[in-house]
Amino acid sequence: MKTCDVAVIGAGPAGLVAATTATSLGLSATVFDESASPGGQIYRAVTTTPVRRPELLGVDYWHGANLVRPFRASGAEYLPATTVWAAARGAEAFDLGVSGGRPGTRIGGTFAARTLLVATGAIERPLPFPGWTLPGVMTAGAVQGLLKSSALVPAGRVVLAGSGPLLWQVAWQLASAGVAIDRVLETIPRGRLAEAMRHAPGFMFSTYLARGLELIRAVRRRTDVVEHVAELQARGDGRVESVRFAVDGEWTEVPADLVVISHGVVPNVHLPAALGCGLEWNPDQSAFQPVADAWGGTTEEGVYVAGDVAGIAGAQAAEARGRLAALAIANALGRIDAARRDALAAPAQRALATALRGRRFLDALYRPSPEFLRPRGAVPVCRCEEVTADAAREAVRDGAVTLHALKSATRCGMGPCQGRSCLATAAELLADELGADCAALAPPSIRFPLRPVTLAEVAAWPSRADAEACVVRGE
Amino acid sequence: MFARLPETGAEAVVVAIDGADFEARAGDSVAAALLASGRLASRATPVSGAPRGPFCLMGVCFDCLITIDGVPNQRACMVEVAPGMRIDTQQGAPPLGTGAA
Ligand SMILES: Cc1cc2nc3c(=O)[nH]c(=O)nc-3n(C[C@H](O)[C@H](O)[C@H](O)COP(=O)(O)OP(=O)(O)OC[C@H]3O[C@@H](n4cnc5c(N)ncnc54)[C@H](O)[C@@H]3O)c2cc1C
Ligand code: FES
């Protein structure tokens, strides 16, 4: 089996820049990505979109093509539609369990890599509210993806709810595509703006400021925006039919065919976590992220993180962090010395500092309210196993005082999504019931495989004690 | 509840959704085809039988599980349509021995 110098997992801005940088320094790189085409979330389908009016997706979107072009020319091996579902450290290299590929060229089995660069990006923060599992309730990223990949736009009565840059970005893209949005229900609590203002000086220099305000203004001109929505419910029989929302305790119900929700994004940490990388709770972003140094080096030797998986910082920061991690890997593998690494890193470090300006303001402004982060009642917290908030809370009171025990007691996090949709909420509920801080919780124990796999896929995995430990459950 | 923007250049791809022919477009995921056909739900859950449909469209939530060409529990959002593909919405847990995601 051929061993590459670096396996890059994820072809978003971080992974694309990392692979391009690595190959430019003479390293061999293989890029695995679950999507059918390069770009990651922000630049999804940038090379294949059937949308014919470029202005409709916004100028930021088309920047993705500037990353794909050099990537394609770089000589990095690119495996689209391919999922990395396991990774294990062998004597000389990491073995990756991968599946997928394009129809006709199915990939299965293992790949070997001397280092891993995890650029798996972010997932949308799954915030449970009554009715959020009804068909017709979808995330903003989902609706945006349908537009980018398939030129599909919502029809009928469309209500957007939540808060954060992605909500406004999608509202703007839909409005530009001619979609009539019935209402935007913004969930920023009263008083939050004033609190966030202490971080405003940094934000004044943010590259996002002018652009963000322009989007919000454009949407407000065309749509009814309701502020300070404190509670939300989707209702309907078999599918969503209406939304109820409360502002200052007063409820309103409006008909809806589609409810589009967004509460920001959180790092997609399952791969580094299962690799044994240490995780820490980021209190500003209310989410777990890998412990990493300024180069993206994790607590596991040879495993690096770059982009939003390392903590939410956006697409510009993802490019810079992808480059920094690739430089660190080139140095670790002896391709460049530290002096050359540092010289090449300086522009990326400056770009990163610029991209991070104003992040604290955005984090403070858009942090979901405790009522949304820590739900109560019969609302399902774990979508897969249909575990309710109350059931999870009761299990904690009955003695399930760690994330692991909570999972064993309730099956919360044991379904096919492997806990991606409930991890952040489970941590919040656990902390709430214990009267503790999320930062004090032991991070979750996450194991391979990262998604359900067939026995044939597991059988293709090399039989070695450490590899078997990856797929065999039990402490 | 989704409409296609008029000016797309993508080719038509005919698939069968629950036995009925539907004209999807090249590049559509199975989930996109399902939604474009006017269906919001892809399955009923094995736990309570509640209807579910595509939620995240990025492979994370597994709510879009569906039967494709006879193989159950495929993530509809991660598989692209192909001509003649058979797409069947699924009810509860599929029978054992028929494959997994
Ligand atoms: C749905 C969504 C939409 C967004 N839209 C915008 C936007 O319009 N504008 C904006 O500024 N920001 C947007 N963001 C924020 C976004 O996270 C960053 O701007 C940027 O995309 C981060 O880049 P990245 O390279 O870190 O990761 P991403 O761009 O998220 O790329 C990660 C890639 O890794 C792949 N991947 C993950 N796990 C695996 C695995 N196990 N095996 C193989 N491949 C894997 C994914 O398929 C994905 O292609 C969005 C985020 C999400 C979640
Ligand atoms: S819609 Fe979430 S995995 Fe397909």
XYZ file of C-alpha atoms and ligand atoms in Angstrom:
633
model
C 0.000 0.000 0.000
C 1.209 3.453 -0.929
C 1.703 5.869 1.984
C 1.124 9.579 1.378
C 2.792 12.295 3.424
C -0.454 13.925 4.450
C -4.071 12.870 4.270
C -6.327 15.921 4.217
C -9.874 15.208 5.353
C -12.215 17.865 4.008
C -12.050 19.955 0.824
C -13.393 23.241 2.188
C -11.209 26.364 2.186
C -8.955 24.940 4.922
C -8.380 21.578 3.230
C -7.965 23.053 -0.258
C -5.333 25.571 0.827
C -3.588 22.990 3.029
C -3.314 20.469 0.190
C -2.135 23.114 -2.277
C 0.485 24.357 0.167
C 1.655 20.844 1.088
C 2.171 19.769 -2.522
C 3.954 23.045 -3.340
C 6.515 22.044 -0.699
C 7.019 18.635 -2.270
C 4.766 16.592 0.006
C 2.367 14.036 -1.409
C -1.207 14.791 -0.352
C -4.491 12.920 -0.687
C -7.703 14.819 -0.061
C -10.850 12.975 1.026
C -14.188 14.745 0.971
C -17.734 13.553 1.471
C -19.121 16.059 -1.011
C -19.293 15.370 -4.719
C -17.288 18.489 -5.624
C -14.681 20.676 -3.892
C -15.468 23.803 -1.838
C -16.726 22.631 1.544
C -19.794 24.323 3.010
C -19.321 27.953 2.042
C -18.187 27.180 -1.524
C -20.374 24.131 -1.989
C -20.731 23.205 -5.690
C -18.742 26.291 -6.733
C -17.458 24.435 -9.820
C -20.720 22.673 -10.651
C -23.620 24.888 -9.561
C -26.479 25.063 -12.047
C -27.310 28.595 -10.839
C -26.830 30.813 -13.860
C -27.008 34.275 -12.277
C -23.721 34.676 -10.378
C -24.840 37.763 -8.421
C -27.506 35.721 -6.703
C -25.031 33.744 -4.596
C -22.938 36.796 -3.636
C -19.342 37.702 -4.453
C -17.922 35.851 -1.439
C -19.199 32.581 -2.875
C -17.305 32.824 -6.150
C -14.026 33.377 -4.325
C -14.083 29.592 -3.844
C -13.091 29.129 -7.479
C -9.797 30.902 -6.684
C -9.016 28.117 -4.226
C -10.142 25.224 -6.404
C -8.059 26.266 -9.432
C -4.614 26.050 -7.777
C -5.757 22.967 -5.874
C -6.619 21.193 -9.132
C -3.243 22.194 -10.570
C -1.335 21.191 -7.436
C -1.085 17.481 -8.116
C -2.789 16.550 -4.859
C -4.851 13.384 -5.192
C -8.550 14.212 -4.749
C -11.184 11.652 -3.763
C -14.647 13.233 -3.789
C -17.817 11.616 -2.411
C -15.573 9.680 -0.046
C -16.081 9.434 3.710
C -13.287 8.782 6.165
C -14.987 6.696 8.842
C -12.014 5.513 10.871
C -8.345 6.195 11.432
C -5.794 4.351 13.502
C -2.153 4.943 14.271
C 0.043 2.150 12.971
C 3.751 1.630 13.469
C 4.795 3.850 10.552
C 1.644 5.599 9.406
C -2.034 6.169 10.051
C -4.493 3.778 8.406
C -7.716 5.385 7.220
C -10.949 3.490 6.713
C -12.702 5.102 3.738
C -15.817 4.381 1.717
C -17.716 5.948 -1.108
C -16.397 7.347 -4.330
C -18.263 8.148 -7.481
C -20.691 5.646 -8.976
C -18.616 3.304 -11.106
C -15.438 4.024 -9.172
C -16.414 2.920 -5.707
C -13.691 3.185 -3.135
C -13.405 0.939 -0.146
C -10.664 -0.202 2.144
C -7.759 1.581 3.657
C -5.319 4.343 2.872
C -2.092 5.044 4.695
C -0.761 8.500 5.567
C 2.194 9.717 7.609
C 0.252 12.695 8.968
C -3.411 13.685 9.144
C -4.779 17.127 8.505
C -8.349 17.225 9.745
C -10.313 19.968 7.962
C -13.809 18.639 8.556
C -15.257 22.094 9.118
C -18.357 22.902 11.090
C -21.871 21.596 11.465
C -24.899 23.712 12.182
C -25.660 24.059 15.857
C -28.589 21.761 16.477
C -30.848 23.617 18.913
C -33.899 21.598 19.842
C -37.321 23.248 20.040
C -40.794 21.702 19.977
C -41.580 20.475 16.468
C -38.015 20.702 15.140
C -38.166 17.122 13.881
C -41.200 17.725 11.632
C -40.623 17.347 7.904
C -40.408 20.877 6.522
C -38.190 22.169 9.307
C -34.721 22.430 7.813
C -31.458 24.145 8.586
C -30.351 27.294 6.804
C -27.324 25.439 5.479
C -29.609 22.791 4.008
C -31.686 25.337 2.149
C -28.545 27.145 1.020
C -27.110 23.850 -0.209
C -30.206 23.155 -2.301
C -29.798 26.538 -3.938
C -26.077 26.138 -4.624
C -26.135 22.495 -5.746
C -29.511 22.206 -7.426
C -30.872 25.738 -8.025
C -33.840 24.787 -5.830
C -35.520 27.520 -3.786
C -38.301 27.342 -1.203
C -41.813 28.001 -2.448
C -44.887 28.709 -0.363
C -44.822 30.337 3.055
C -41.254 30.482 4.306
C -40.271 31.470 7.841
C -36.643 31.846 8.941
C -35.753 31.621 12.632
C -32.640 31.888 14.760
C -29.695 34.248 14.720
C -26.215 34.681 13.346
C -24.389 35.494 10.117
C -25.508 32.336 8.299
C -29.174 33.182 8.896
C -28.763 36.582 7.247
C -26.572 35.235 4.489
C -29.212 32.671 3.541
C -32.056 35.184 3.918
C -30.224 37.479 1.540
C -29.482 34.697 -0.973
C -33.108 33.555 -0.964
C -34.419 37.093 -1.313
C -32.024 37.699 -4.219
C -33.336 34.548 -5.872
C -36.825 36.038 -5.671
C -38.130 34.019 -2.726
C -40.754 35.858 -0.687
C -39.781 35.298 2.948
C -42.835 35.651 5.198
C -40.919 36.438 8.348
C -37.520 36.352 9.939
C -37.784 35.507 13.644
C -34.608 36.674 15.315
C -33.808 35.011 18.639
C -31.248 37.438 20.079
C -32.370 38.096 23.661
C -33.113 41.634 24.838
C -30.072 43.357 26.245
C -27.627 41.157 24.399
C -26.506 43.828 21.959
C -25.513 46.103 24.831
C -23.534 43.244 26.417
C -21.759 42.459 23.169
C -20.820 46.108 22.673
C -17.767 45.752 24.911
C -16.225 43.767 22.059
C -17.358 46.319 19.473
C -13.991 48.085 19.077
C -12.537 44.899 17.557
C -15.546 44.507 15.334
C -15.133 48.007 13.913
C -12.151 46.640 12.008
C -13.825 43.407 10.992
C -13.967 42.601 7.319
C -17.432 41.183 7.992
C -18.910 44.411 9.354
C -19.763 46.370 6.222
C -20.828 43.305 4.301
C -22.927 41.931 7.171
C -24.777 45.178 7.744
C -25.476 45.479 4.040
C -27.029 41.988 3.958
C -29.173 42.640 7.013
C -30.379 45.965 5.629
C -31.250 44.429 2.276
C -33.283 41.667 3.916
C -35.072 44.072 6.262
C -36.220 46.164 3.326
C -38.129 43.200 1.910
C -39.153 41.132 4.919
C -40.917 41.443 8.227
C -38.261 40.894 10.934
C -39.474 40.063 14.444
C -36.839 40.653 17.129
C -36.229 39.121 20.553
C -38.109 35.909 19.884
C -37.674 33.960 23.124
C -39.603 30.775 22.350
C -40.301 28.876 19.188
C -42.551 25.971 18.199
C -43.152 24.276 14.858
C -46.563 22.669 14.555
C -48.272 20.408 12.088
C -49.625 16.955 11.407
C -46.973 14.899 9.633
C -45.284 18.060 8.340
C -44.864 21.629 9.406
C -47.964 23.786 8.982
C -47.330 26.725 11.279
C -44.857 28.383 13.620
C -45.673 29.774 17.034
C -43.310 32.224 18.641
C -43.225 34.265 21.810
C -41.869 37.761 22.331
C -42.023 39.045 25.925
C -44.424 36.225 26.781
C -46.847 37.024 23.971
C -47.482 34.237 21.501
C -48.192 34.629 17.791
C -48.890 31.826 15.313
C -48.231 32.146 11.598
C -48.791 29.585 8.834
C -45.638 28.093 7.314
C -44.791 25.488 4.686
C -41.091 25.607 5.427
C -39.267 26.658 8.582
C -35.584 27.413 8.093
C -33.537 27.490 11.282
C -30.040 28.676 12.061
C -28.261 29.174 15.347
C -24.727 29.394 14.049
C -22.269 26.580 13.599
C -20.109 24.424 15.886
C -16.889 22.501 15.149
C -17.326 19.052 13.583
C -15.023 17.358 16.097
C -15.909 13.685 15.795
C -12.869 12.678 13.750
C -10.210 14.333 15.929
C -12.065 13.276 19.079
C -12.132 9.629 17.988
C -8.432 9.895 17.124
C -7.831 10.689 20.781
C -7.153 14.406 20.356
C -7.900 16.331 23.525
C -11.047 18.488 23.430
C -11.817 21.633 25.375
C -15.024 23.577 25.868
C -15.006 27.003 24.241
C -17.241 29.093 26.509
C -17.585 31.963 23.989
C -18.908 29.579 21.331
C -20.644 27.074 23.665
C -19.055 24.071 21.945
C -16.218 21.560 22.194
C -13.133 22.122 20.063
C -9.817 20.271 19.775
C -6.959 21.519 21.945
C -4.496 22.891 19.386
C -1.388 25.066 19.139
C -1.003 28.051 16.827
C -0.127 25.705 13.919
C -3.103 23.418 14.388
C -1.030 20.719 16.084
C -3.261 18.678 18.410
C -2.440 16.643 21.493
C -1.887 13.646 19.185
C 1.424 13.621 17.363
C 0.989 13.780 13.605
C -2.642 14.938 13.789
C -3.358 18.550 12.816
C -6.605 20.518 12.621
C -7.374 23.512 10.394
C -10.460 25.544 9.604
C -13.713 25.638 11.541
C -13.147 22.198 13.094
C -10.472 23.935 15.193
C -12.955 26.542 16.486
C -15.372 28.670 14.485
C -13.568 31.486 12.711
C -14.997 31.603 9.174
C -13.737 31.004 5.678
C -10.895 33.562 5.536
C -9.407 32.206 8.745
C -9.849 28.663 7.375
C -7.575 29.465 4.429
C -4.890 30.905 6.709
C -5.111 28.046 9.177
C -4.947 25.504 6.348
C -1.703 27.048 5.171
C -0.201 27.213 8.664
C -0.981 23.540 9.371
C 0.526 22.475 6.044
C 3.707 24.435 6.823
C 3.929 22.807 10.256
C 3.530 19.356 8.690
C 6.216 20.100 6.092
C 8.483 21.084 8.951
C 7.601 18.023 11.046
C 8.342 15.734 8.089
C 11.683 17.419 7.531
C 10.841 19.139 4.228
C 11.515 22.655 5.468
C 13.388 23.914 8.482
C 11.802 26.046 11.174
C 13.233 29.277 9.791
C 11.704 28.662 6.363
C 8.416 27.588 7.947
C 8.274 30.810 9.932
C 9.128 32.973 6.931
C 6.442 31.321 4.800
C 3.961 31.537 7.674
C 4.172 35.274 8.279
C 1.618 36.391 5.652
C -0.840 33.676 6.734
C -0.438 34.721 10.368
C -1.254 38.313 9.436
C -4.250 37.187 7.369
C -5.457 35.098 10.303
C -5.204 38.026 12.705
C -7.230 40.158 10.276
C -9.845 37.445 9.824
C -10.253 37.029 13.575
C -11.014 40.716 14.210
C -14.509 41.123 15.501
C -15.040 37.403 16.126
C -15.577 37.976 19.851
C -18.295 40.498 19.113
C -20.093 38.057 16.811
C -19.717 35.234 19.355
C -21.081 37.425 22.148
C -23.953 38.825 20.106
C -25.094 35.539 18.593
C -24.566 33.132 21.498
C -27.961 31.452 21.839
C -29.952 32.279 24.947
C -29.903 29.765 27.833
C -33.542 28.897 27.091
C -32.558 27.673 23.625
C -29.303 26.027 24.700
C -30.885 24.182 27.616
C -34.381 23.052 26.627
C -36.952 21.428 28.897
C -39.983 19.242 28.419
C -40.874 16.701 25.768
C -38.752 18.203 23.005
C -36.506 15.544 21.439
C -32.852 16.371 22.098
C -31.454 13.312 20.345
C -33.192 13.175 16.967
C -32.075 9.613 16.218
C -33.126 7.885 19.431
C -35.920 10.369 20.200
C -34.650 11.114 23.709
C -36.445 14.120 25.204
C -34.906 16.957 27.197
C -36.772 15.833 30.289
C -35.629 12.219 29.892
C -32.020 13.373 29.613
C -32.386 15.652 32.638
C -34.002 12.892 34.670
C -31.193 10.482 33.798
C -28.657 12.993 35.108
C -30.627 13.365 38.333
C -30.670 9.557 38.562
C -26.883 9.476 38.524
C -25.765 9.643 34.908
C -23.324 12.441 35.684
C -20.978 12.202 32.680
C -21.653 12.478 28.951
C -20.719 8.824 28.641
C -23.107 7.721 31.396
C -25.880 9.865 29.952
C -25.434 8.121 26.623
C -25.518 4.655 28.200
C -28.551 5.514 30.318
C -30.709 7.091 27.614
C -29.178 6.099 24.209
C -28.818 9.863 23.639
C -26.035 9.980 21.028
C -26.122 6.294 20.117
C -28.103 6.542 16.897
C -26.782 6.611 13.350
C -25.606 10.251 13.544
C -23.270 9.158 16.368
C -24.257 12.071 18.559
C -23.396 14.896 16.171
C -26.874 16.367 16.573
C -27.090 16.110 20.349
C -23.574 16.423 21.757
C -23.659 20.164 22.454
C -27.168 19.982 23.933
C -26.340 16.925 26.049
C -23.376 18.825 27.508
C -25.561 21.853 28.270
C -28.279 19.774 29.951
C -25.738 17.815 31.971
C -24.057 20.997 33.165
C -27.424 22.588 33.912
C -28.615 19.677 36.060
C -25.257 19.424 37.860
C -25.091 23.170 38.402
C -21.652 22.990 36.798
C -19.911 24.763 33.987
C -19.687 22.938 30.638
C -15.939 23.560 30.758
C -15.760 21.329 33.839
C -17.288 18.318 32.049
C -15.139 15.440 30.862
C -15.211 15.653 27.055
C -17.223 12.991 25.231
C -15.634 9.678 24.331
C -16.194 9.215 20.619
C -15.333 6.033 18.792
C -14.960 4.878 15.239
C -16.689 4.120 12.967
C -17.849 7.711 12.440
C -20.919 6.524 10.611
C -22.711 3.192 10.287
C -20.691 0.944 7.999
C -21.377 -2.433 6.483
C -19.599 -5.558 7.651
C -17.867 -5.631 4.271
C -16.403 -2.193 4.994
C -15.199 -3.264 8.423
C -13.793 -6.478 6.971
C -11.636 -4.430 4.600
C -9.977 -2.843 7.609
C -6.521 -4.317 8.337
C -6.593 -6.743 11.209
C -4.297 -5.401 13.891
C -4.887 -4.992 17.579
C -4.960 -1.192 17.519
C -7.096 -1.168 14.404
C -9.542 -3.596 15.953
C -9.791 -1.379 19.009
C -11.212 1.265 16.677
C -14.210 -0.735 15.655
C -14.822 -2.850 18.748
C -17.012 -1.173 21.308
C -16.556 -1.254 25.064
C -14.203 0.451 27.484
C -42.450 23.195 -1.451
C -39.376 23.812 -3.549
C -39.189 25.294 -7.008
C -36.386 25.128 -9.534
C -34.931 28.439 -10.690
C -35.785 28.766 -14.368
C -32.349 29.364 -15.820
C -30.427 26.216 -14.889
C -28.419 24.375 -17.475
C -28.555 20.967 -15.775
C -29.725 17.958 -17.775
C -32.837 15.989 -16.867
C -32.365 12.661 -15.077
C -35.436 10.457 -14.726
C -35.713 8.506 -11.478
C -38.562 6.542 -9.878
C -39.709 7.844 -6.497
C -42.026 5.377 -4.754
C -42.693 3.910 -8.174
C -43.589 7.156 -9.953
C -41.276 8.644 -12.573
C -39.793 12.009 -11.642
C -37.570 14.261 -13.666
C -34.647 15.295 -11.468
C -31.573 17.188 -12.687
C -27.981 16.051 -13.049
C -26.127 16.993 -9.874
C -29.199 16.636 -7.656
C -28.770 14.571 -4.534
C -31.522 12.052 -3.915
C -32.741 14.373 -1.147
C -32.902 17.306 -3.563
C -34.889 15.177 -6.027
C -37.267 14.096 -3.267
C -37.872 17.692 -2.165
C -38.198 18.899 -5.764
C -40.882 16.244 -6.279
C -42.953 17.846 -3.521
C -42.193 15.296 -0.792
C -40.809 16.508 2.525
C -40.557 13.148 4.306
C -38.167 10.342 3.426
C -39.052 7.878 6.149
C -40.829 7.077 9.395
C -38.566 6.509 12.404
C -38.004 3.033 13.840
C -38.469 4.367 17.393
C -41.876 6.101 17.258
C -42.931 5.887 13.623
C -42.806 9.674 13.312
C -42.260 11.037 9.791
C -38.870 12.593 9.072
C -37.283 14.241 6.107
C -34.040 15.853 5.020
C -32.914 18.311 7.709
C -29.230 19.235 7.314
C -28.452 18.150 3.729
C -24.804 17.758 4.642
C -24.652 14.193 5.862
C -24.768 14.963 9.571
C -28.261 14.236 10.904
C -29.174 10.928 9.202
C -32.804 12.023 9.085
C -32.908 11.606 5.306
C -32.393 7.822 5.374
C -34.063 6.258 2.366
C -33.994 3.124 0.228
C -32.008 3.499 -3.003
C -32.079 0.744 -5.605
C -33.280 -1.660 -2.944
C -30.596 -0.829 -0.368
C -32.191 0.752 2.715
C -30.792 3.393 5.095
C -28.837 5.425 2.562
C -28.299 9.107 3.296
C -30.402 10.715 0.580
C -28.397 13.939 0.780
C -25.056 12.256 0.076
C -25.979 10.215 -3.015
C -26.373 11.785 -6.451
C -29.235 10.732 -8.706
C -28.524 8.494 -11.686
C -30.821 7.641 -14.592
C -33.315 4.922 -13.685
C -32.507 5.039 -9.982
C -35.244 3.593 -7.759
C -35.853 5.727 -4.683
C -38.262 4.436 -2.051
C -39.282 6.179 1.141
C -39.015 3.811 4.096
C -41.178 2.966 7.097
C -39.587 2.132 10.451
C -36.591 -0.204 10.657
C -35.766 -2.097 7.468
C -35.712 -5.889 7.651
C -32.394 -7.343 8.823
C -29.846 -8.423 6.276
C -30.648 -5.790 3.686
C -27.560 -3.609 4.182
C -26.799 -0.390 6.028
C -25.912 3.242 5.349
C -24.060 24.316 6.170
C -23.094 25.454 6.321
C -23.148 26.536 5.455
C -22.253 27.583 5.567
N -22.352 28.633 4.710
C -21.508 29.695 4.863
C -21.596 30.839 4.019
O -22.435 30.903 3.122
N -20.731 31.869 4.235
C -19.782 31.805 5.211
O -18.996 32.753 5.364
N -19.672 30.742 6.017
C -20.520 29.699 5.878
N -20.422 28.635 6.728
C -19.375 28.642 7.765
C -18.248 27.720 7.305
O -18.057 26.755 8.319
C -16.936 28.386 6.992
O -17.067 29.625 6.417
C -16.049 27.534 6.060
O -16.823 26.738 5.178
C -15.157 26.664 6.880
O -14.260 26.029 6.040
P -13.563 24.670 6.433
O -12.550 24.419 5.373
O -13.104 24.724 7.821
O -14.688 23.543 6.401
P -15.892 23.209 5.426
O -16.032 24.214 4.371
O -17.038 22.917 6.298
O -15.424 21.847 4.729
C -15.347 20.634 5.428
C -15.461 19.496 4.441
O -15.122 18.289 5.111
C -15.943 17.261 4.658
N -15.961 16.202 5.674
C -16.376 16.298 6.967
N -16.201 15.110 7.594
C -15.670 14.260 6.677
C -15.273 12.886 6.720
N -15.374 12.149 7.843
N -14.790 12.322 5.581
C -14.672 13.050 4.437
N -15.024 14.351 4.360
C -15.512 14.946 5.456
C -17.273 17.944 4.427
O -18.056 17.218 3.512
C -16.848 19.314 3.883
O -16.816 19.317 2.483
C -21.290 27.560 6.599
C -21.239 26.465 7.477
C -22.118 25.411 7.343
C -22.034 24.261 8.305
S -30.330 15.528 5.598
Fe -29.034 15.293 7.319
S -27.897 13.522 6.768
Fe -29.053 13.888 5.014
